[in-house]
GROMACS .gro file of C-alpha atoms in nm:
model
  132
    1ILE     CA    1   4.958   8.592   2.294
    2LYS     CA    2   4.940   8.224   2.395
    3SER     CA    3   4.624   8.175   2.187
    4GLY     CA    4   4.774   8.350   1.883
    5ASN     CA    5   4.507   8.620   1.865
    6TYR     CA    6   4.758   8.878   1.753
    7TYR     CA    7   4.508   9.109   1.586
    8GLN     CA    8   4.303   9.130   1.904
    9MET     CA    9   4.619   9.179   2.110
   10HIS     CA   10   4.723   9.458   1.873
   11GLN     CA   11   4.386   9.628   1.921
   12PHE     CA   12   4.410   9.601   2.300
   13LEU     CA   13   4.756   9.753   2.293
   14GLN     CA   14   4.656  10.027   2.055
   15TYR     CA   15   4.365  10.132   2.278
   16HIS     CA   16   4.575  10.097   2.595
   17VAL     CA   17   4.367   9.819   2.748
   18PHE     CA   18   4.697   9.680   2.880
   19ASN     CA   19   4.932   9.895   3.084
   20ASP     CA   20   5.278   9.948   2.941
   21SER     CA   21   5.549   9.749   3.114
   22THR     CA   22   5.902   9.639   3.041
   23HIS     CA   23   5.794   9.274   3.069
   24LEU     CA   24   5.514   9.319   2.813
   25ALA     CA   25   5.747   9.514   2.582
   26CYS     CA   26   6.003   9.230   2.593
   27LEU     CA   27   5.729   8.976   2.527
   28LEU     CA   28   5.619   9.175   2.222
   29LEU     CA   29   5.977   9.201   2.099
   30SER     CA   30   6.007   8.823   2.121
   31LEU     CA   31   5.714   8.781   1.880
   32ASN     CA   32   5.924   8.910   1.591
   33LYS     CA   33   5.907   8.583   1.393
   34LYS     CA   34   5.539   8.502   1.466
   35TYR     CA   35   5.399   8.855   1.456
   36PRO     CA   36   5.641   9.113   1.312
   37TYR     CA   37   5.419   9.406   1.412
   38GLY     CA   38   5.469   9.302   1.775
   39TYR     CA   39   5.833   9.402   1.746
   40GLN     CA   40   5.743   9.760   1.662
   41LEU     CA   41   5.477   9.764   1.933
   42GLY     CA   42   5.742   9.655   2.182
   43LEU     CA   43   5.985   9.926   2.069
   44ASP     CA   44   5.710  10.189   2.091
   45MET     CA   45   5.624  10.070   2.441
   46LEU     CA   46   5.988  10.094   2.550
   47LYS     CA   47   5.996  10.452   2.422
   48ARG     CA   48   5.675  10.538   2.611
   49LEU     CA   49   5.826  10.385   2.924
   50ASN     CA   50   6.112  10.633   2.886
   51LYS     CA   51   6.371  10.362   2.854
   52THR     CA   52   6.707  10.502   2.764
   53ASP     CA   53   6.801  10.536   2.403
   54ASP     CA   54   7.094  10.303   2.476
   55GLU     CA   55   6.852  10.027   2.579
   56ILE     CA   56   6.647  10.069   2.263
   57ILE     CA   57   6.962  10.069   2.050
   58GLU     CA   58   7.076   9.748   2.223
   59VAL     CA   59   6.741   9.587   2.137
   60LEU     CA   60   6.783   9.686   1.772
   61LEU     CA   61   7.141   9.559   1.764
   62SER     CA   62   7.037   9.230   1.924
   63GLN     CA   63   6.809   9.176   1.625
   64ASN     CA   64   7.087   9.274   1.380
   65GLN     CA   65   6.895   9.585   1.282
   66ILE     CA   66   7.216   9.781   1.269
   67ILE     CA   67   7.120  10.043   1.012
   68ARG     CA   68   6.795  10.105   1.197
   69ALA     CA   69   6.992  10.141   1.520
   70LEU     CA   70   7.218  10.399   1.353
   71ARG     CA   71   6.916  10.594   1.228
   72TYR     CA   72   6.767  10.585   1.577
   73LEU     CA   73   7.098  10.702   1.719
   74GLU     CA   74   7.111  10.992   1.474
   75LYS     CA   75   6.757  11.098   1.563
   76TYR     CA   76   6.752  11.050   1.941
   77GLY     CA   77   7.102  10.974   2.065
   78ASP     CA   78   7.441  11.133   2.082
   79ILE     CA   79   7.646  11.004   1.789
   80TYR     CA   80   7.955  11.179   1.921
   81SER     CA   81   7.974  10.991   2.250
   82VAL     CA   82   7.869  10.640   2.148
   83SER     CA   83   8.131  10.374   2.094
   84ALA     CA   84   8.162  10.259   1.734
   85ARG     CA   85   8.292   9.920   1.850
   86LYS     CA   86   7.957   9.756   1.935
   87PHE     CA   87   7.808   9.868   1.604
   88LEU     CA   88   8.110   9.750   1.406
   89GLU     CA   89   8.125   9.416   1.591
   90THR     CA   90   7.755   9.354   1.532
   91ALA     CA   91   7.790   9.445   1.165
   92TYR     CA   92   8.096   9.223   1.132
   93ALA     CA   93   7.910   8.930   1.289
   94THR     CA   94   7.645   8.947   1.015
   95LYS     CA   95   7.913   8.855   0.756
   96ASP     CA   96   7.745   9.109   0.527
   97THR     CA   97   8.016   9.328   0.376
   98LYS     CA   98   7.767   9.593   0.261
   99ILE     CA   99   7.629   9.647   0.610
  100PHE     CA  100   7.976   9.648   0.761
  101HIS     CA  101   8.094   9.899   0.502
  102GLN     CA  102   7.795  10.128   0.571
  103VAL     CA  103   7.856  10.118   0.945
  104TYR     CA  104   8.229  10.174   0.902
  105LYS     CA  105   8.170  10.472   0.672
  106PHE     CA  106   7.908  10.614   0.910
  107PHE     CA  107   8.161  10.621   1.192
  108GLN     CA  108   8.439  10.751   0.968
  109LEU     CA  109   8.216  11.047   0.880
  110ARG     CA  110   8.134  11.089   1.249
  111ASN     CA  111   8.510  11.096   1.321
  112LEU     CA  112   8.557  11.355   1.048
  113LYS     CA  113   8.296  11.583   1.207
  114LEU     CA  114   8.429  11.522   1.556
  115ARG     CA  115   8.805  11.533   1.503
  116ASN     CA  116   8.857  11.642   1.140
  117SER     CA  117   8.995  11.297   1.063
  118LEU     CA  118   8.849  10.976   0.924
  119GLU     CA  119   9.075  10.774   1.153
  120PHE     CA  120   8.957  10.601   1.467
  121VAL     CA  121   9.119  10.687   1.800
  122LYS     CA  122   9.446  10.499   1.838
  123GLY     CA  123   9.400  10.181   2.038
  124LYS     CA  124   9.032  10.161   1.950
  125LYS     CA  125   9.084  10.073   1.587
  126ASN     CA  126   8.910   9.749   1.505
  127HIS     CA  127   9.080   9.453   1.343
  128PHE     CA  128   8.826   9.341   1.086
  129ASN     CA  129   8.934   9.144   0.784
  130PHE     CA  130   8.668   9.233   0.528
  131GLN     CA  131   8.780   9.284   0.171
  132PHE     CA  132   8.611   9.587   0.014
   0.00000   0.00000   0.00000
């Protein structure tokens, strides 16, 4: 990694020359700007290490990959028990109204399936000021 031989590193990882570890996975995730494939390698390693889905979702949210985090949640997580707040706050922080709207609608539909209502639980409603 220090020498920038990312292709060789990729090959070593692919053929399991290096043992999976949380430290190596985090190092790969940090290469996102220099070597984008490293990010996916890091996520794959976290999954092989049996890290919780919550940890992987947190990694995705930390990189503002909110829609990808929602897709991951739908596939592997429990959409009915997760808090919408962290997703909505992360989407709001991007200042991208389209992403925020998608996330908001996702959780409204989740609420509809869960409670037969689009409304959020009283007291947990978020105070976002986006104009749609």
